[in-house]
PDB file of C-alpha atoms in Angstrom:
ATOM      1  CA  MET A   1     150.892  70.770   0.820  1.00 50.00           C
ATOM      2  CA  LYS A   2     148.285  69.049   2.844  1.00 59.00           C
ATOM      3  CA  ALA A   3     150.662  68.344   5.811  1.00 57.00           C
ATOM      4  CA  SER A   4     151.765  71.969   6.050  1.00 59.00           C
ATOM      5  CA  ALA A   5     148.182  73.186   5.920  1.00 56.00           C
ATOM      6  CA  THR A   6     147.289  70.960   8.878  1.00 58.00           C
ATOM      7  CA  ALA A   7     150.301  72.199  10.828  1.00 57.00           C
ATOM      8  CA  GLU A   8     149.354  75.826  10.196  1.00 62.00           C
ATOM      9  CA  HIS A   9     145.744  75.116  11.130  1.00 60.00           C
ATOM     10  CA  CYS A  10     146.713  73.562  14.549  1.00 61.00           C
ATOM     11  CA  LYS A  11     149.054  76.369  15.579  1.00 63.00           C
ATOM     12  CA  GLY A  12     146.141  78.227  17.112  1.00 60.00           C
ATOM     13  CA  CYS A  13     144.652  75.122  18.749  1.00 66.00           C
ATOM     14  CA  ARG A  14     145.021  74.787  22.495  1.00 76.00           C
ATOM     15  CA  GLY A  15     145.093  71.358  24.201  1.00 76.00           C
ATOM     16  CA  PHE A  16     146.833  69.164  26.696  1.00 78.00           C
ATOM     17  CA  THR A  17     150.037  67.409  25.893  1.00 88.00           C
ATOM     18  CA  ILE A  18     150.446  63.742  26.737  1.00 90.00           C
ATOM     19  CA  LEU A  19     152.856  64.695  29.529  1.00 90.00           C
ATOM     20  CA  GLU A  20     150.303  66.984  31.175  1.00 88.00           C
ATOM     21  CA  VAL A  21     147.666  64.253  31.029  1.00 90.00           C
ATOM     22  CA  LEU A  22     150.046  61.699  32.595  1.00 92.00           C
ATOM     23  CA  VAL A  23     151.037  64.067  35.409  1.00 93.00           C
ATOM     24  CA  SER A  24     147.414  64.852  36.220  1.00 93.00           C
ATOM     25  CA  LEU A  25     146.450  61.153  36.174  1.00 94.00           C
ATOM     26  CA  THR A  26     149.367  60.367  38.512  1.00 95.00           C
ATOM     27  CA  LEU A  27     148.249  63.057  40.953  1.00 95.00           C
ATOM     28  CA  VAL A  28     144.652  61.807  40.886  1.00 95.00           C
ATOM     29  CA  ALA A  29     145.836  58.229  41.461  1.00 95.00           C
ATOM     30  CA  MET A  30     147.945  59.306  44.461  1.00 95.00           C
ATOM     31  CA  VAL A  31     145.017  61.168  46.018  1.00 94.00           C
ATOM     32  CA  MET A  32     142.704  58.186  45.449  1.00 95.00           C
ATOM     33  CA  ALA A  33     145.242  55.768  46.975  1.00 94.00           C
ATOM     34  CA  GLY A  34     145.567  57.966  50.056  1.00 93.00           C
ATOM     35  CA  ALA A  35     141.790  58.190  50.428  1.00 94.00           C
ATOM     36  CA  TYR A  36     141.472  54.414  50.063  1.00 95.00           C
ATOM     37  CA  LEU A  37     144.062  53.804  52.805  1.00 95.00           C
ATOM     38  CA  LEU A  38     142.302  56.275  55.083  1.00 95.00           C
ATOM     39  CA  ILE A  39     138.923  54.643  54.543  1.00 96.00           C
ATOM     40  CA  THR A  40     140.212  51.085  55.092  1.00 94.00           C
ATOM     41  CA  GLN A  41     142.080  52.026  58.279  1.00 95.00           C
ATOM     42  CA  THR A  42     139.037  53.863  59.610  1.00 96.00           C
ATOM     43  CA  ALA A  43     136.841  50.822  58.921  1.00 95.00           C
ATOM     44  CA  GLN A  44     139.357  48.536  60.643  1.00 92.00           C
ATOM     45  CA  LEU A  45     139.491  50.774  63.734  1.00 94.00           C
ATOM     46  CA  SER A  46     135.707  50.949  63.789  1.00 96.00           C
ATOM     47  CA  ARG A  47     135.429  47.135  63.757  1.00 94.00           C
ATOM     48  CA  ALA A  48     138.029  46.850  66.534  1.00 92.00           C
ATOM     49  CA  ALA A  49     136.170  49.398  68.674  1.00 95.00           C
ATOM     50  CA  ARG A  50     132.906  47.542  68.091  1.00 96.00           C
ATOM     51  CA  ASP A  51     134.491  44.241  69.127  1.00 95.00           C
ATOM     52  CA  LYS A  52     135.854  45.834  72.327  1.00 96.00           C
ATOM     53  CA  TYR A  53     132.427  47.282  73.101  1.00 97.00           C
ATOM     54  CA  VAL A  54     130.738  43.904  72.576  1.00 96.00           C
ATOM     55  CA  ALA A  55     133.366  42.205  74.784  1.00 96.00           C
ATOM     56  CA  VAL A  56     132.740  44.650  77.642  1.00 97.00           C
ATOM     57  CA  THR A  57     128.985  44.205  77.217  1.00 97.00           C
ATOM     58  CA  LEU A  58     129.367  40.413  77.401  1.00 97.00           C
ATOM     59  CA  CYS A  59     131.373  40.806  80.633  1.00 96.00           C
ATOM     60  CA  LYS A  60     128.762  43.101  82.145  1.00 97.00           C
ATOM     61  CA  ASN A  61     125.920  40.779  81.175  1.00 96.00           C
ATOM     62  CA  ARG A  62     127.655  37.818  82.803  1.00 96.00           C
ATOM     63  CA  LEU A  63     128.216  39.763  86.024  1.00 96.00           C
ATOM     64  CA  GLU A  64     124.582  40.879  85.976  1.00 95.00           C
ATOM     65  CA  ARG A  65     123.562  37.245  85.675  1.00 95.00           C
ATOM     66  CA  ALA A  66     125.761  36.445  88.699  1.00 94.00           C
ATOM     67  CA  ARG A  67     123.893  39.099  90.704  1.00 93.00           C
ATOM     68  CA  ASN A  68     120.679  37.152  90.107  1.00 92.00           C
ATOM     69  CA  PHE A  69     122.131  33.898  91.463  1.00 91.00           C
ATOM     70  CA  ASP A  70     121.899  32.793  95.061  1.00 90.00           C
ATOM     71  CA  TYR A  71     125.198  33.295  96.846  1.00 89.00           C
ATOM     72  CA  ALA A  72     125.577  29.554  97.436  1.00 89.00           C
ATOM     73  CA  ASP A  73     125.159  28.854  93.700  1.00 92.00           C
ATOM     74  CA  LEU A  74     127.735  31.316  92.350  1.00 93.00           C
ATOM     75  CA  HIS A  75     130.207  28.486  91.783  1.00 92.00           C
ATOM     76  CA  LEU A  76     127.873  27.183  89.045  1.00 94.00           C
ATOM     77  CA  LEU A  77     128.849  30.148  86.859  1.00 94.00           C
ATOM     78  CA  ASP A  78     132.444  28.924  86.558  1.00 94.00           C
ATOM     79  CA  GLU A  79     133.250  28.245  82.885  1.00 94.00           C
ATOM     80  CA  PRO A  80     136.683  27.487  81.407  1.00 92.00           C
ATOM     81  CA  GLY A  81     136.248  29.137  78.010  1.00 93.00           C
ATOM     82  CA  LEU A  82     132.991  29.107  76.140  1.00 96.00           C
ATOM     83  CA  VAL A  83     132.962  30.417  72.555  1.00 96.00           C
ATOM     84  CA  VAL A  84     129.965  32.730  72.170  1.00 96.00           C
ATOM     85  CA  ASN A  85     128.389  35.042  69.613  1.00 96.00           C
ATOM     86  CA  ASP A  86     127.702  38.778  69.989  1.00 94.00           C
ATOM     87  CA  ASN A  87     124.740  38.077  72.271  1.00 94.00           C
ATOM     88  CA  GLY A  88     126.571  35.700  74.623  1.00 93.00           C
ATOM     89  CA  ALA A  89     124.891  32.559  73.295  1.00 95.00           C
ATOM     90  CA  PRO A  90     127.132  29.503  72.771  1.00 95.00           C
ATOM     91  CA  TYR A  91     128.256  29.376  69.145  1.00 95.00           C
ATOM     92  CA  PRO A  92     131.309  27.353  67.976  1.00 94.00           C
ATOM     93  CA  ARG A  93     132.208  29.896  65.278  1.00 93.00           C
ATOM     94  CA  GLY A  94     131.592  32.904  67.531  1.00 95.00           C
ATOM     95  CA  MET A  95     133.993  35.834  67.667  1.00 96.00           C
ATOM     96  CA  PHE A  96     134.317  35.829  71.456  1.00 97.00           C
ATOM     97  CA  ARG A  97     135.499  33.388  74.139  1.00 97.00           C
ATOM     98  CA  ARG A  98     134.095  33.984  77.621  1.00 97.00           C
ATOM     99  CA  ILE A  99     135.979  32.756  80.673  1.00 97.00           C
ATOM    100  CA  THR A 100     134.270  33.038  84.062  1.00 97.00           C
ATOM    101  CA  LEU A 101     136.285  32.362  87.204  1.00 96.00           C
ATOM    102  CA  VAL A 102     134.597  32.131  90.592  1.00 96.00           C
ATOM    103  CA  ASN A 103     136.895  32.415  93.616  1.00 94.00           C
ATOM    104  CA  THR A 104     134.925  31.520  96.728  1.00 89.00           C
ATOM    105  CA  ASN A 105     137.943  32.006  99.001  1.00 84.00           C
ATOM    106  CA  TYR A 106     138.764  35.579  98.060  1.00 83.00           C
ATOM    107  CA  VAL A 107     141.069  37.391 100.455  1.00 79.00           C
ATOM    108  CA  PRO A 108     141.441  41.162 100.028  1.00 78.00           C
ATOM    109  CA  PRO A 109     144.964  42.493  99.400  1.00 76.00           C
ATOM    110  CA  VAL A 110     144.912  44.350 102.712  1.00 74.00           C
ATOM    111  CA  VAL A 111     143.530  42.081 105.416  1.00 69.00           C
ATOM    112  CA  SER A 112     142.728  43.356 108.870  1.00 68.00           C
ATOM    113  CA  THR A 113     142.956  41.088 111.871  1.00 68.00           C
ATOM    114  CA  ASN A 114     139.153  41.031 112.117  1.00 72.00           C
ATOM    115  CA  TYR A 115     138.602  39.665 108.574  1.00 70.00           C
ATOM    116  CA  ALA A 116     136.243  36.695 108.767  1.00 69.00           C
ATOM    117  CA  GLY A 117     136.032  35.808 105.075  1.00 73.00           C
ATOM    118  CA  GLY A 118     132.818  35.354 103.170  1.00 79.00           C
ATOM    119  CA  LEU A 119     133.739  37.160  99.964  1.00 86.00           C
ATOM    120  CA  THR A 120     133.404  35.606  96.539  1.00 92.00           C
ATOM    121  CA  GLU A 121     135.108  37.142  93.526  1.00 93.00           C
ATOM    122  CA  VAL A 122     133.622  36.640  90.054  1.00 96.00           C
ATOM    123  CA  THR A 123     135.960  37.532  87.195  1.00 96.00           C
ATOM    124  CA  VAL A 124     134.759  37.505  83.591  1.00 97.00           C
ATOM    125  CA  THR A 125     137.258  37.668  80.740  1.00 97.00           C
ATOM    126  CA  VAL A 126     136.171  37.899  77.117  1.00 97.00           C
ATOM    127  CA  GLN A 127     138.794  37.253  74.457  1.00 97.00           C
ATOM    128  CA  ILE A 128     138.301  38.463  70.890  1.00 96.00           C
ATOM    129  CA  ARG A 129     139.040  36.166  67.959  1.00 95.00           C
ATOM    130  CA  ASN A 130     141.505  37.472  65.373  1.00 93.00           C
ATOM    131  CA  LYS A 131     139.579  37.676  62.100  1.00 89.00           C
ATOM    132  CA  ARG A 132     142.621  36.788  59.983  1.00 90.00           C
ATOM    133  CA  THR A 133     144.068  33.893  61.972  1.00 93.00           C
ATOM    134  CA  GLY A 134     140.928  32.703  63.764  1.00 92.00           C
ATOM    135  CA  ILE A 135     142.869  32.447  67.043  1.00 94.00           C
ATOM    136  CA  PHE A 136     141.883  33.926  70.395  1.00 94.00           C
ATOM    137  CA  SER A 137     144.613  36.101  71.851  1.00 87.00           C
ATOM    138  CA  VAL A 138     145.347  37.095  75.434  1.00 87.00           C
ATOM    139  CA  ALA A 139     146.496  40.456  74.061  1.00 88.00           C
ATOM    140  CA  VAL A 140     143.000  41.319  72.833  1.00 91.00           C
ATOM    141  CA  GLN A 141     140.641  40.791  75.747  1.00 94.00           C
ATOM    142  CA  GLU A 142     138.465  42.600  78.250  1.00 96.00           C
ATOM    143  CA  THR A 143     138.220  41.632  81.934  1.00 96.00           C
ATOM    144  CA  LEU A 144     135.748  42.746  84.596  1.00 96.00           C
ATOM    145  CA  SER A 145     135.569  41.580  88.173  1.00 95.00           C
ATOM    146  CA  THR A 146     133.299  42.089  91.166  1.00 94.00           C
ATOM    147  CA  LEU A 147     132.933  40.862  94.732  1.00 92.00           C
ATOM    148  CA  PHE A 148     129.881  39.207  96.289  1.00 92.00           C
ATOM    149  CA  THR A 149     129.029  38.571  99.897  1.00 88.00           C
ATOM    150  CA  GLU A 150     126.226  36.660 101.535  1.00 81.00           C
ATOM    151  CA  TYR A 151     123.560  38.788 103.122  1.00 73.00           C
ATOM    152  CA  LEU A 152     122.543  37.783 106.590  1.00 63.00           C
ATOM    153  CA  ASP A 153     118.862  37.933 107.442  1.00 58.00           C
TER     154      ASP A 153
END
């Protein structure tokens, strides 16, 4: 008699079945997984954009330093590949590798017959270290270049 009384008592009760709870939990889990993927991809893109910005800034700073050199001393800026930190200071575990090439015999692509020379090209390339592999890649780099000439007094 007790079992039938409980069954009659619960006929008016409203509640969720186990199937409804499982379906709702599955939907919530899918939404949370999608949000997590969106947040992680956004963070990854933000870090990549920051690294590109820092690389361009390092290039610009190096070219600005070249502008403060005497024309005859520009060749001293030549560096094969120095690993630097975000500020351009040498740091063996830095995220960037700066390569500065100084071409003192630059010849423009279109040369007139009156070209007498005297141009120096300074090219700065900053490669970004892959955070997973720790390797610098040619595919992820920024390059800036400018020309210098000697002023005659």
